[in-house]
Amino acid sequence: MVLFAHPDDAEFMCGGSAARWTREGCEVHYVVLTDGSAGSNEPGDSREAMRPVREREQRAAADVLGVASVTFLGELDGLLAVSPETRRKVCREVRRLRPEVIVAPDPSRIWHGDGYINHSDHKAAGELALTAIMPDAPTRVMFQELEGEGLEPYEVPNLYLSVSEPDVFIDIGDTIETKLKALACHASQLSIEEVEPWIRERAKLVAEMSGEQMTYAEGFKAFRFVDDPIEE
Ligand SMILES: [Zn+2]
């Protein structure tokens, strides 16, 4: 289960890994927290106009990667908050999908270098992943009303956070082209010609960080919460 704030975040964060996992037979499910409705700064554009565009682009990108399902939780882009309501929504998806792994952004990332402030929605998305893992999804009395929907508590075994200094590396040498193809679906947000060079550069850098024989990689900080690890 990939949990993220905006249509296109997942492709940046883990598009190559998602493509590889689906190729290898894993089911990958996307849960998109916001509606992407703040994705245009053009005078005259509205949230109402953007919403369907973002959803269409996200579904197209997911299709390219072989993602099994895309669920939109419909929060307002730019105003994502960690609240009892959003926690309940995420908890519902976790208990429904019962994922082996949640992939999510790093909630502790406030800025990077001296030229980048992380979007507050990204931090909230990361925090919502953490609150789902502990305490919401496994604790029966948290959102007990979900039992009425047939959703039993669930302990998430693994978390992959997308961090700047990863400790787990996924070789995306065979899937970086697919990642780029998926990113290109977000035409309202980016020009693939502009984005491609730094996507390759970042993936190359992460591959070097791995110390292994990889051309391109995506990296995560991996948490394992169970004693009985899933098969590699
Ligand atoms: Zn974003």
XYZ file of C-alpha atoms and ligand atoms in Angstrom:
233
model
C 0.000 0.000 0.000
C 1.451 3.307 -1.090
C 0.059 6.208 0.937
C 0.707 9.687 -0.401
C -0.633 13.236 -0.522
C -0.917 14.234 -4.180
C -1.400 12.591 -7.551
C 2.213 12.184 -8.852
C 3.892 11.827 -5.400
C 3.948 8.039 -5.644
C 5.610 8.050 -9.056
C 8.382 10.324 -7.785
C 8.758 8.412 -4.524
C 8.582 4.797 -5.669
C 7.431 4.505 -9.303
C 10.364 2.281 -10.255
C 9.886 0.049 -7.226
C 6.133 -0.187 -7.778
C 6.722 -1.249 -11.389
C 9.230 -3.855 -10.270
C 6.983 -5.188 -7.509
C 3.981 -5.541 -9.820
C 6.170 -7.272 -12.430
C 7.251 -9.722 -9.759
C 3.666 -10.519 -8.886
C 2.985 -8.208 -5.948
C -0.288 -6.387 -5.630
C 0.380 -2.669 -5.272
C -2.460 -0.442 -4.062
C -2.402 3.338 -4.094
C -4.185 5.440 -1.491
C -4.153 9.137 -2.477
C -5.014 11.449 0.386
C -5.875 14.677 -1.434
C -7.774 15.560 -4.574
C -4.845 17.363 -6.222
C -7.109 20.360 -6.718
C -4.387 22.936 -5.963
C -2.328 21.673 -8.884
C -2.679 24.764 -11.031
C -1.682 28.371 -10.406
C -3.124 29.648 -13.662
C -5.565 32.543 -13.309
C -9.051 31.234 -13.981
C -8.298 27.616 -13.054
C -10.350 26.263 -10.180
C -10.199 23.330 -7.813
C -13.294 21.953 -9.506
C -11.552 22.029 -12.887
C -8.340 20.452 -11.605
C -9.847 17.609 -9.604
C -10.887 15.345 -12.519
C -7.677 16.099 -14.416
C -5.527 14.976 -11.498
C -7.581 11.859 -10.933
C -7.409 10.906 -14.609
C -3.638 11.452 -14.708
C -3.105 9.434 -11.533
C -5.162 6.520 -12.802
C -3.232 6.545 -16.087
C 0.107 6.547 -14.256
C -1.041 3.692 -12.017
C -2.052 1.686 -15.098
C 1.428 2.134 -16.573
C 2.939 0.697 -13.375
C 0.478 -2.178 -13.071
C -0.987 -0.847 -9.824
C -4.003 -2.921 -8.746
C -6.174 -0.135 -7.316
C -6.204 3.614 -6.711
C -8.318 4.984 -3.876
C -8.835 8.736 -3.518
C -9.657 9.921 -0.020
C -10.637 13.357 -1.340
C -9.024 15.691 1.189
C -8.479 19.248 0.022
C -5.076 19.623 -1.645
C -2.874 21.988 0.389
C -4.851 21.620 3.604
C -4.226 18.006 4.526
C -4.312 17.703 8.310
C -3.753 14.911 10.770
C -7.158 14.831 12.443
C -9.433 12.157 13.891
C -11.298 12.211 10.547
C -8.249 11.689 8.325
C -6.843 9.111 10.741
C -10.118 7.182 10.547
C -10.044 7.290 6.740
C -6.477 5.968 6.572
C -7.150 3.374 9.251
C -10.099 2.124 7.197
C -7.888 1.631 4.115
C -5.166 -0.125 6.115
C -7.647 -2.501 7.730
C -9.299 -3.112 4.355
C -6.132 -3.668 2.298
C -4.116 -5.369 5.096
C -0.789 -4.593 3.379
C 2.508 -6.384 3.989
C 4.222 -3.030 3.541
C 3.158 0.589 3.687
C 5.251 2.954 1.574
C 4.961 6.596 2.621
C 6.801 9.919 2.674
C 9.060 10.984 5.552
C 7.007 13.047 8.039
C 10.139 14.505 9.613
C 11.347 16.134 6.426
C 10.742 19.867 6.871
C 13.269 21.209 4.366
C 16.134 20.065 2.174
C 19.346 22.035 1.670
C 18.749 25.772 1.396
C 16.340 25.809 -1.501
C 13.460 23.500 -0.690
C 10.659 23.582 1.875
C 8.706 20.340 2.006
C 4.981 20.646 1.296
C 2.960 20.387 4.509
C 0.678 17.774 2.873
C 3.693 15.464 2.422
C 4.534 15.689 6.123
C 0.914 15.052 7.063
C 0.783 12.025 4.745
C 3.860 10.579 6.442
C 2.410 11.196 9.861
C -0.880 9.582 8.854
C 1.036 6.457 7.829
C 2.700 6.385 11.237
C -0.498 6.945 13.211
C -2.186 4.173 11.213
C 0.610 1.751 12.082
C 0.648 2.822 15.734
C -1.874 3.002 17.305
C -4.841 3.196 14.933
C -4.959 0.063 12.736
C -3.976 -2.554 15.356
C -5.916 -1.138 18.305
C -9.474 -2.426 18.507
C -10.953 0.543 20.327
C -9.456 3.063 17.928
C -12.260 3.766 15.453
C -14.173 0.798 16.755
C -17.044 1.803 14.483
C -15.019 0.293 11.600
C -15.863 -3.130 13.024
C -19.375 -2.432 11.782
C -17.910 -2.368 8.251
C -16.355 -5.773 8.862
C -12.886 -4.291 9.302
C -10.886 -6.064 11.994
C -7.760 -4.569 13.590
C -4.554 -5.155 11.658
C -0.871 -4.999 12.539
C 1.195 -3.662 9.636
C 4.400 -5.746 9.431
C 6.594 -3.343 7.431
C 7.001 0.342 6.679
C 9.149 1.866 3.945
C 9.649 5.594 4.403
C 10.987 7.595 1.499
C 13.946 9.364 3.102
C 17.000 11.233 1.858
C 19.367 8.761 3.547
C 17.895 5.322 2.864
C 18.992 1.974 4.267
C 17.120 -0.282 1.845
C 17.664 -0.055 -1.895
C 15.451 -1.276 -4.723
C 17.187 -1.826 -8.043
C 15.084 -0.011 -10.641
C 17.480 -0.460 -13.558
C 14.827 -2.455 -15.418
C 11.929 -0.192 -14.521
C 13.193 3.388 -14.614
C 11.775 3.780 -18.126
C 8.389 2.677 -16.815
C 8.693 5.147 -13.943
C 9.374 7.926 -16.457
C 6.445 6.813 -18.588
C 4.193 6.933 -15.518
C 5.494 10.362 -14.523
C 4.761 11.613 -18.035
C 1.069 10.887 -17.388
C 1.029 13.857 -15.003
C 1.149 16.292 -17.898
C -0.718 19.034 -16.022
C 2.053 19.054 -13.401
C 5.338 18.490 -15.134
C 7.243 18.396 -18.354
C 8.862 14.977 -18.585
C 11.717 16.486 -20.613
C 12.540 18.764 -17.679
C 12.073 16.137 -15.007
C 13.831 13.196 -16.652
C 17.452 14.369 -16.156
C 17.133 14.844 -12.404
C 15.073 11.684 -11.946
C 17.942 9.768 -13.544
C 20.515 11.715 -11.552
C 18.763 11.039 -8.226
C 18.258 7.338 -9.066
C 21.946 7.075 -9.996
C 22.974 8.743 -6.733
C 20.780 6.382 -4.696
C 22.266 3.430 -6.608
C 25.746 4.626 -5.627
C 24.655 5.005 -1.991
C 23.648 1.333 -1.997
C 27.248 0.228 -2.484
C 25.896 -2.537 -4.716
C 25.988 -3.101 -8.464
C 23.010 -1.018 -9.523
C 22.604 1.609 -12.213
C 19.417 3.145 -10.855
C 17.764 2.691 -7.480
C 15.094 3.992 -5.167
C 15.785 4.022 -1.453
C 13.795 3.779 1.750
C 14.215 3.572 5.467
C 12.739 0.198 6.301
C 10.981 -0.650 9.547
C 10.025 -4.213 10.454
C 7.518 -4.636 13.264
C 7.168 -8.408 13.437
C 9.490 -11.200 14.575
C 8.559 -13.432 11.684
C 9.760 -11.532 8.604
C 8.058 -12.074 5.290
C 9.992 -14.018 2.671
C 12.304 -11.857 0.623
Zn 3.183 16.313 -3.621
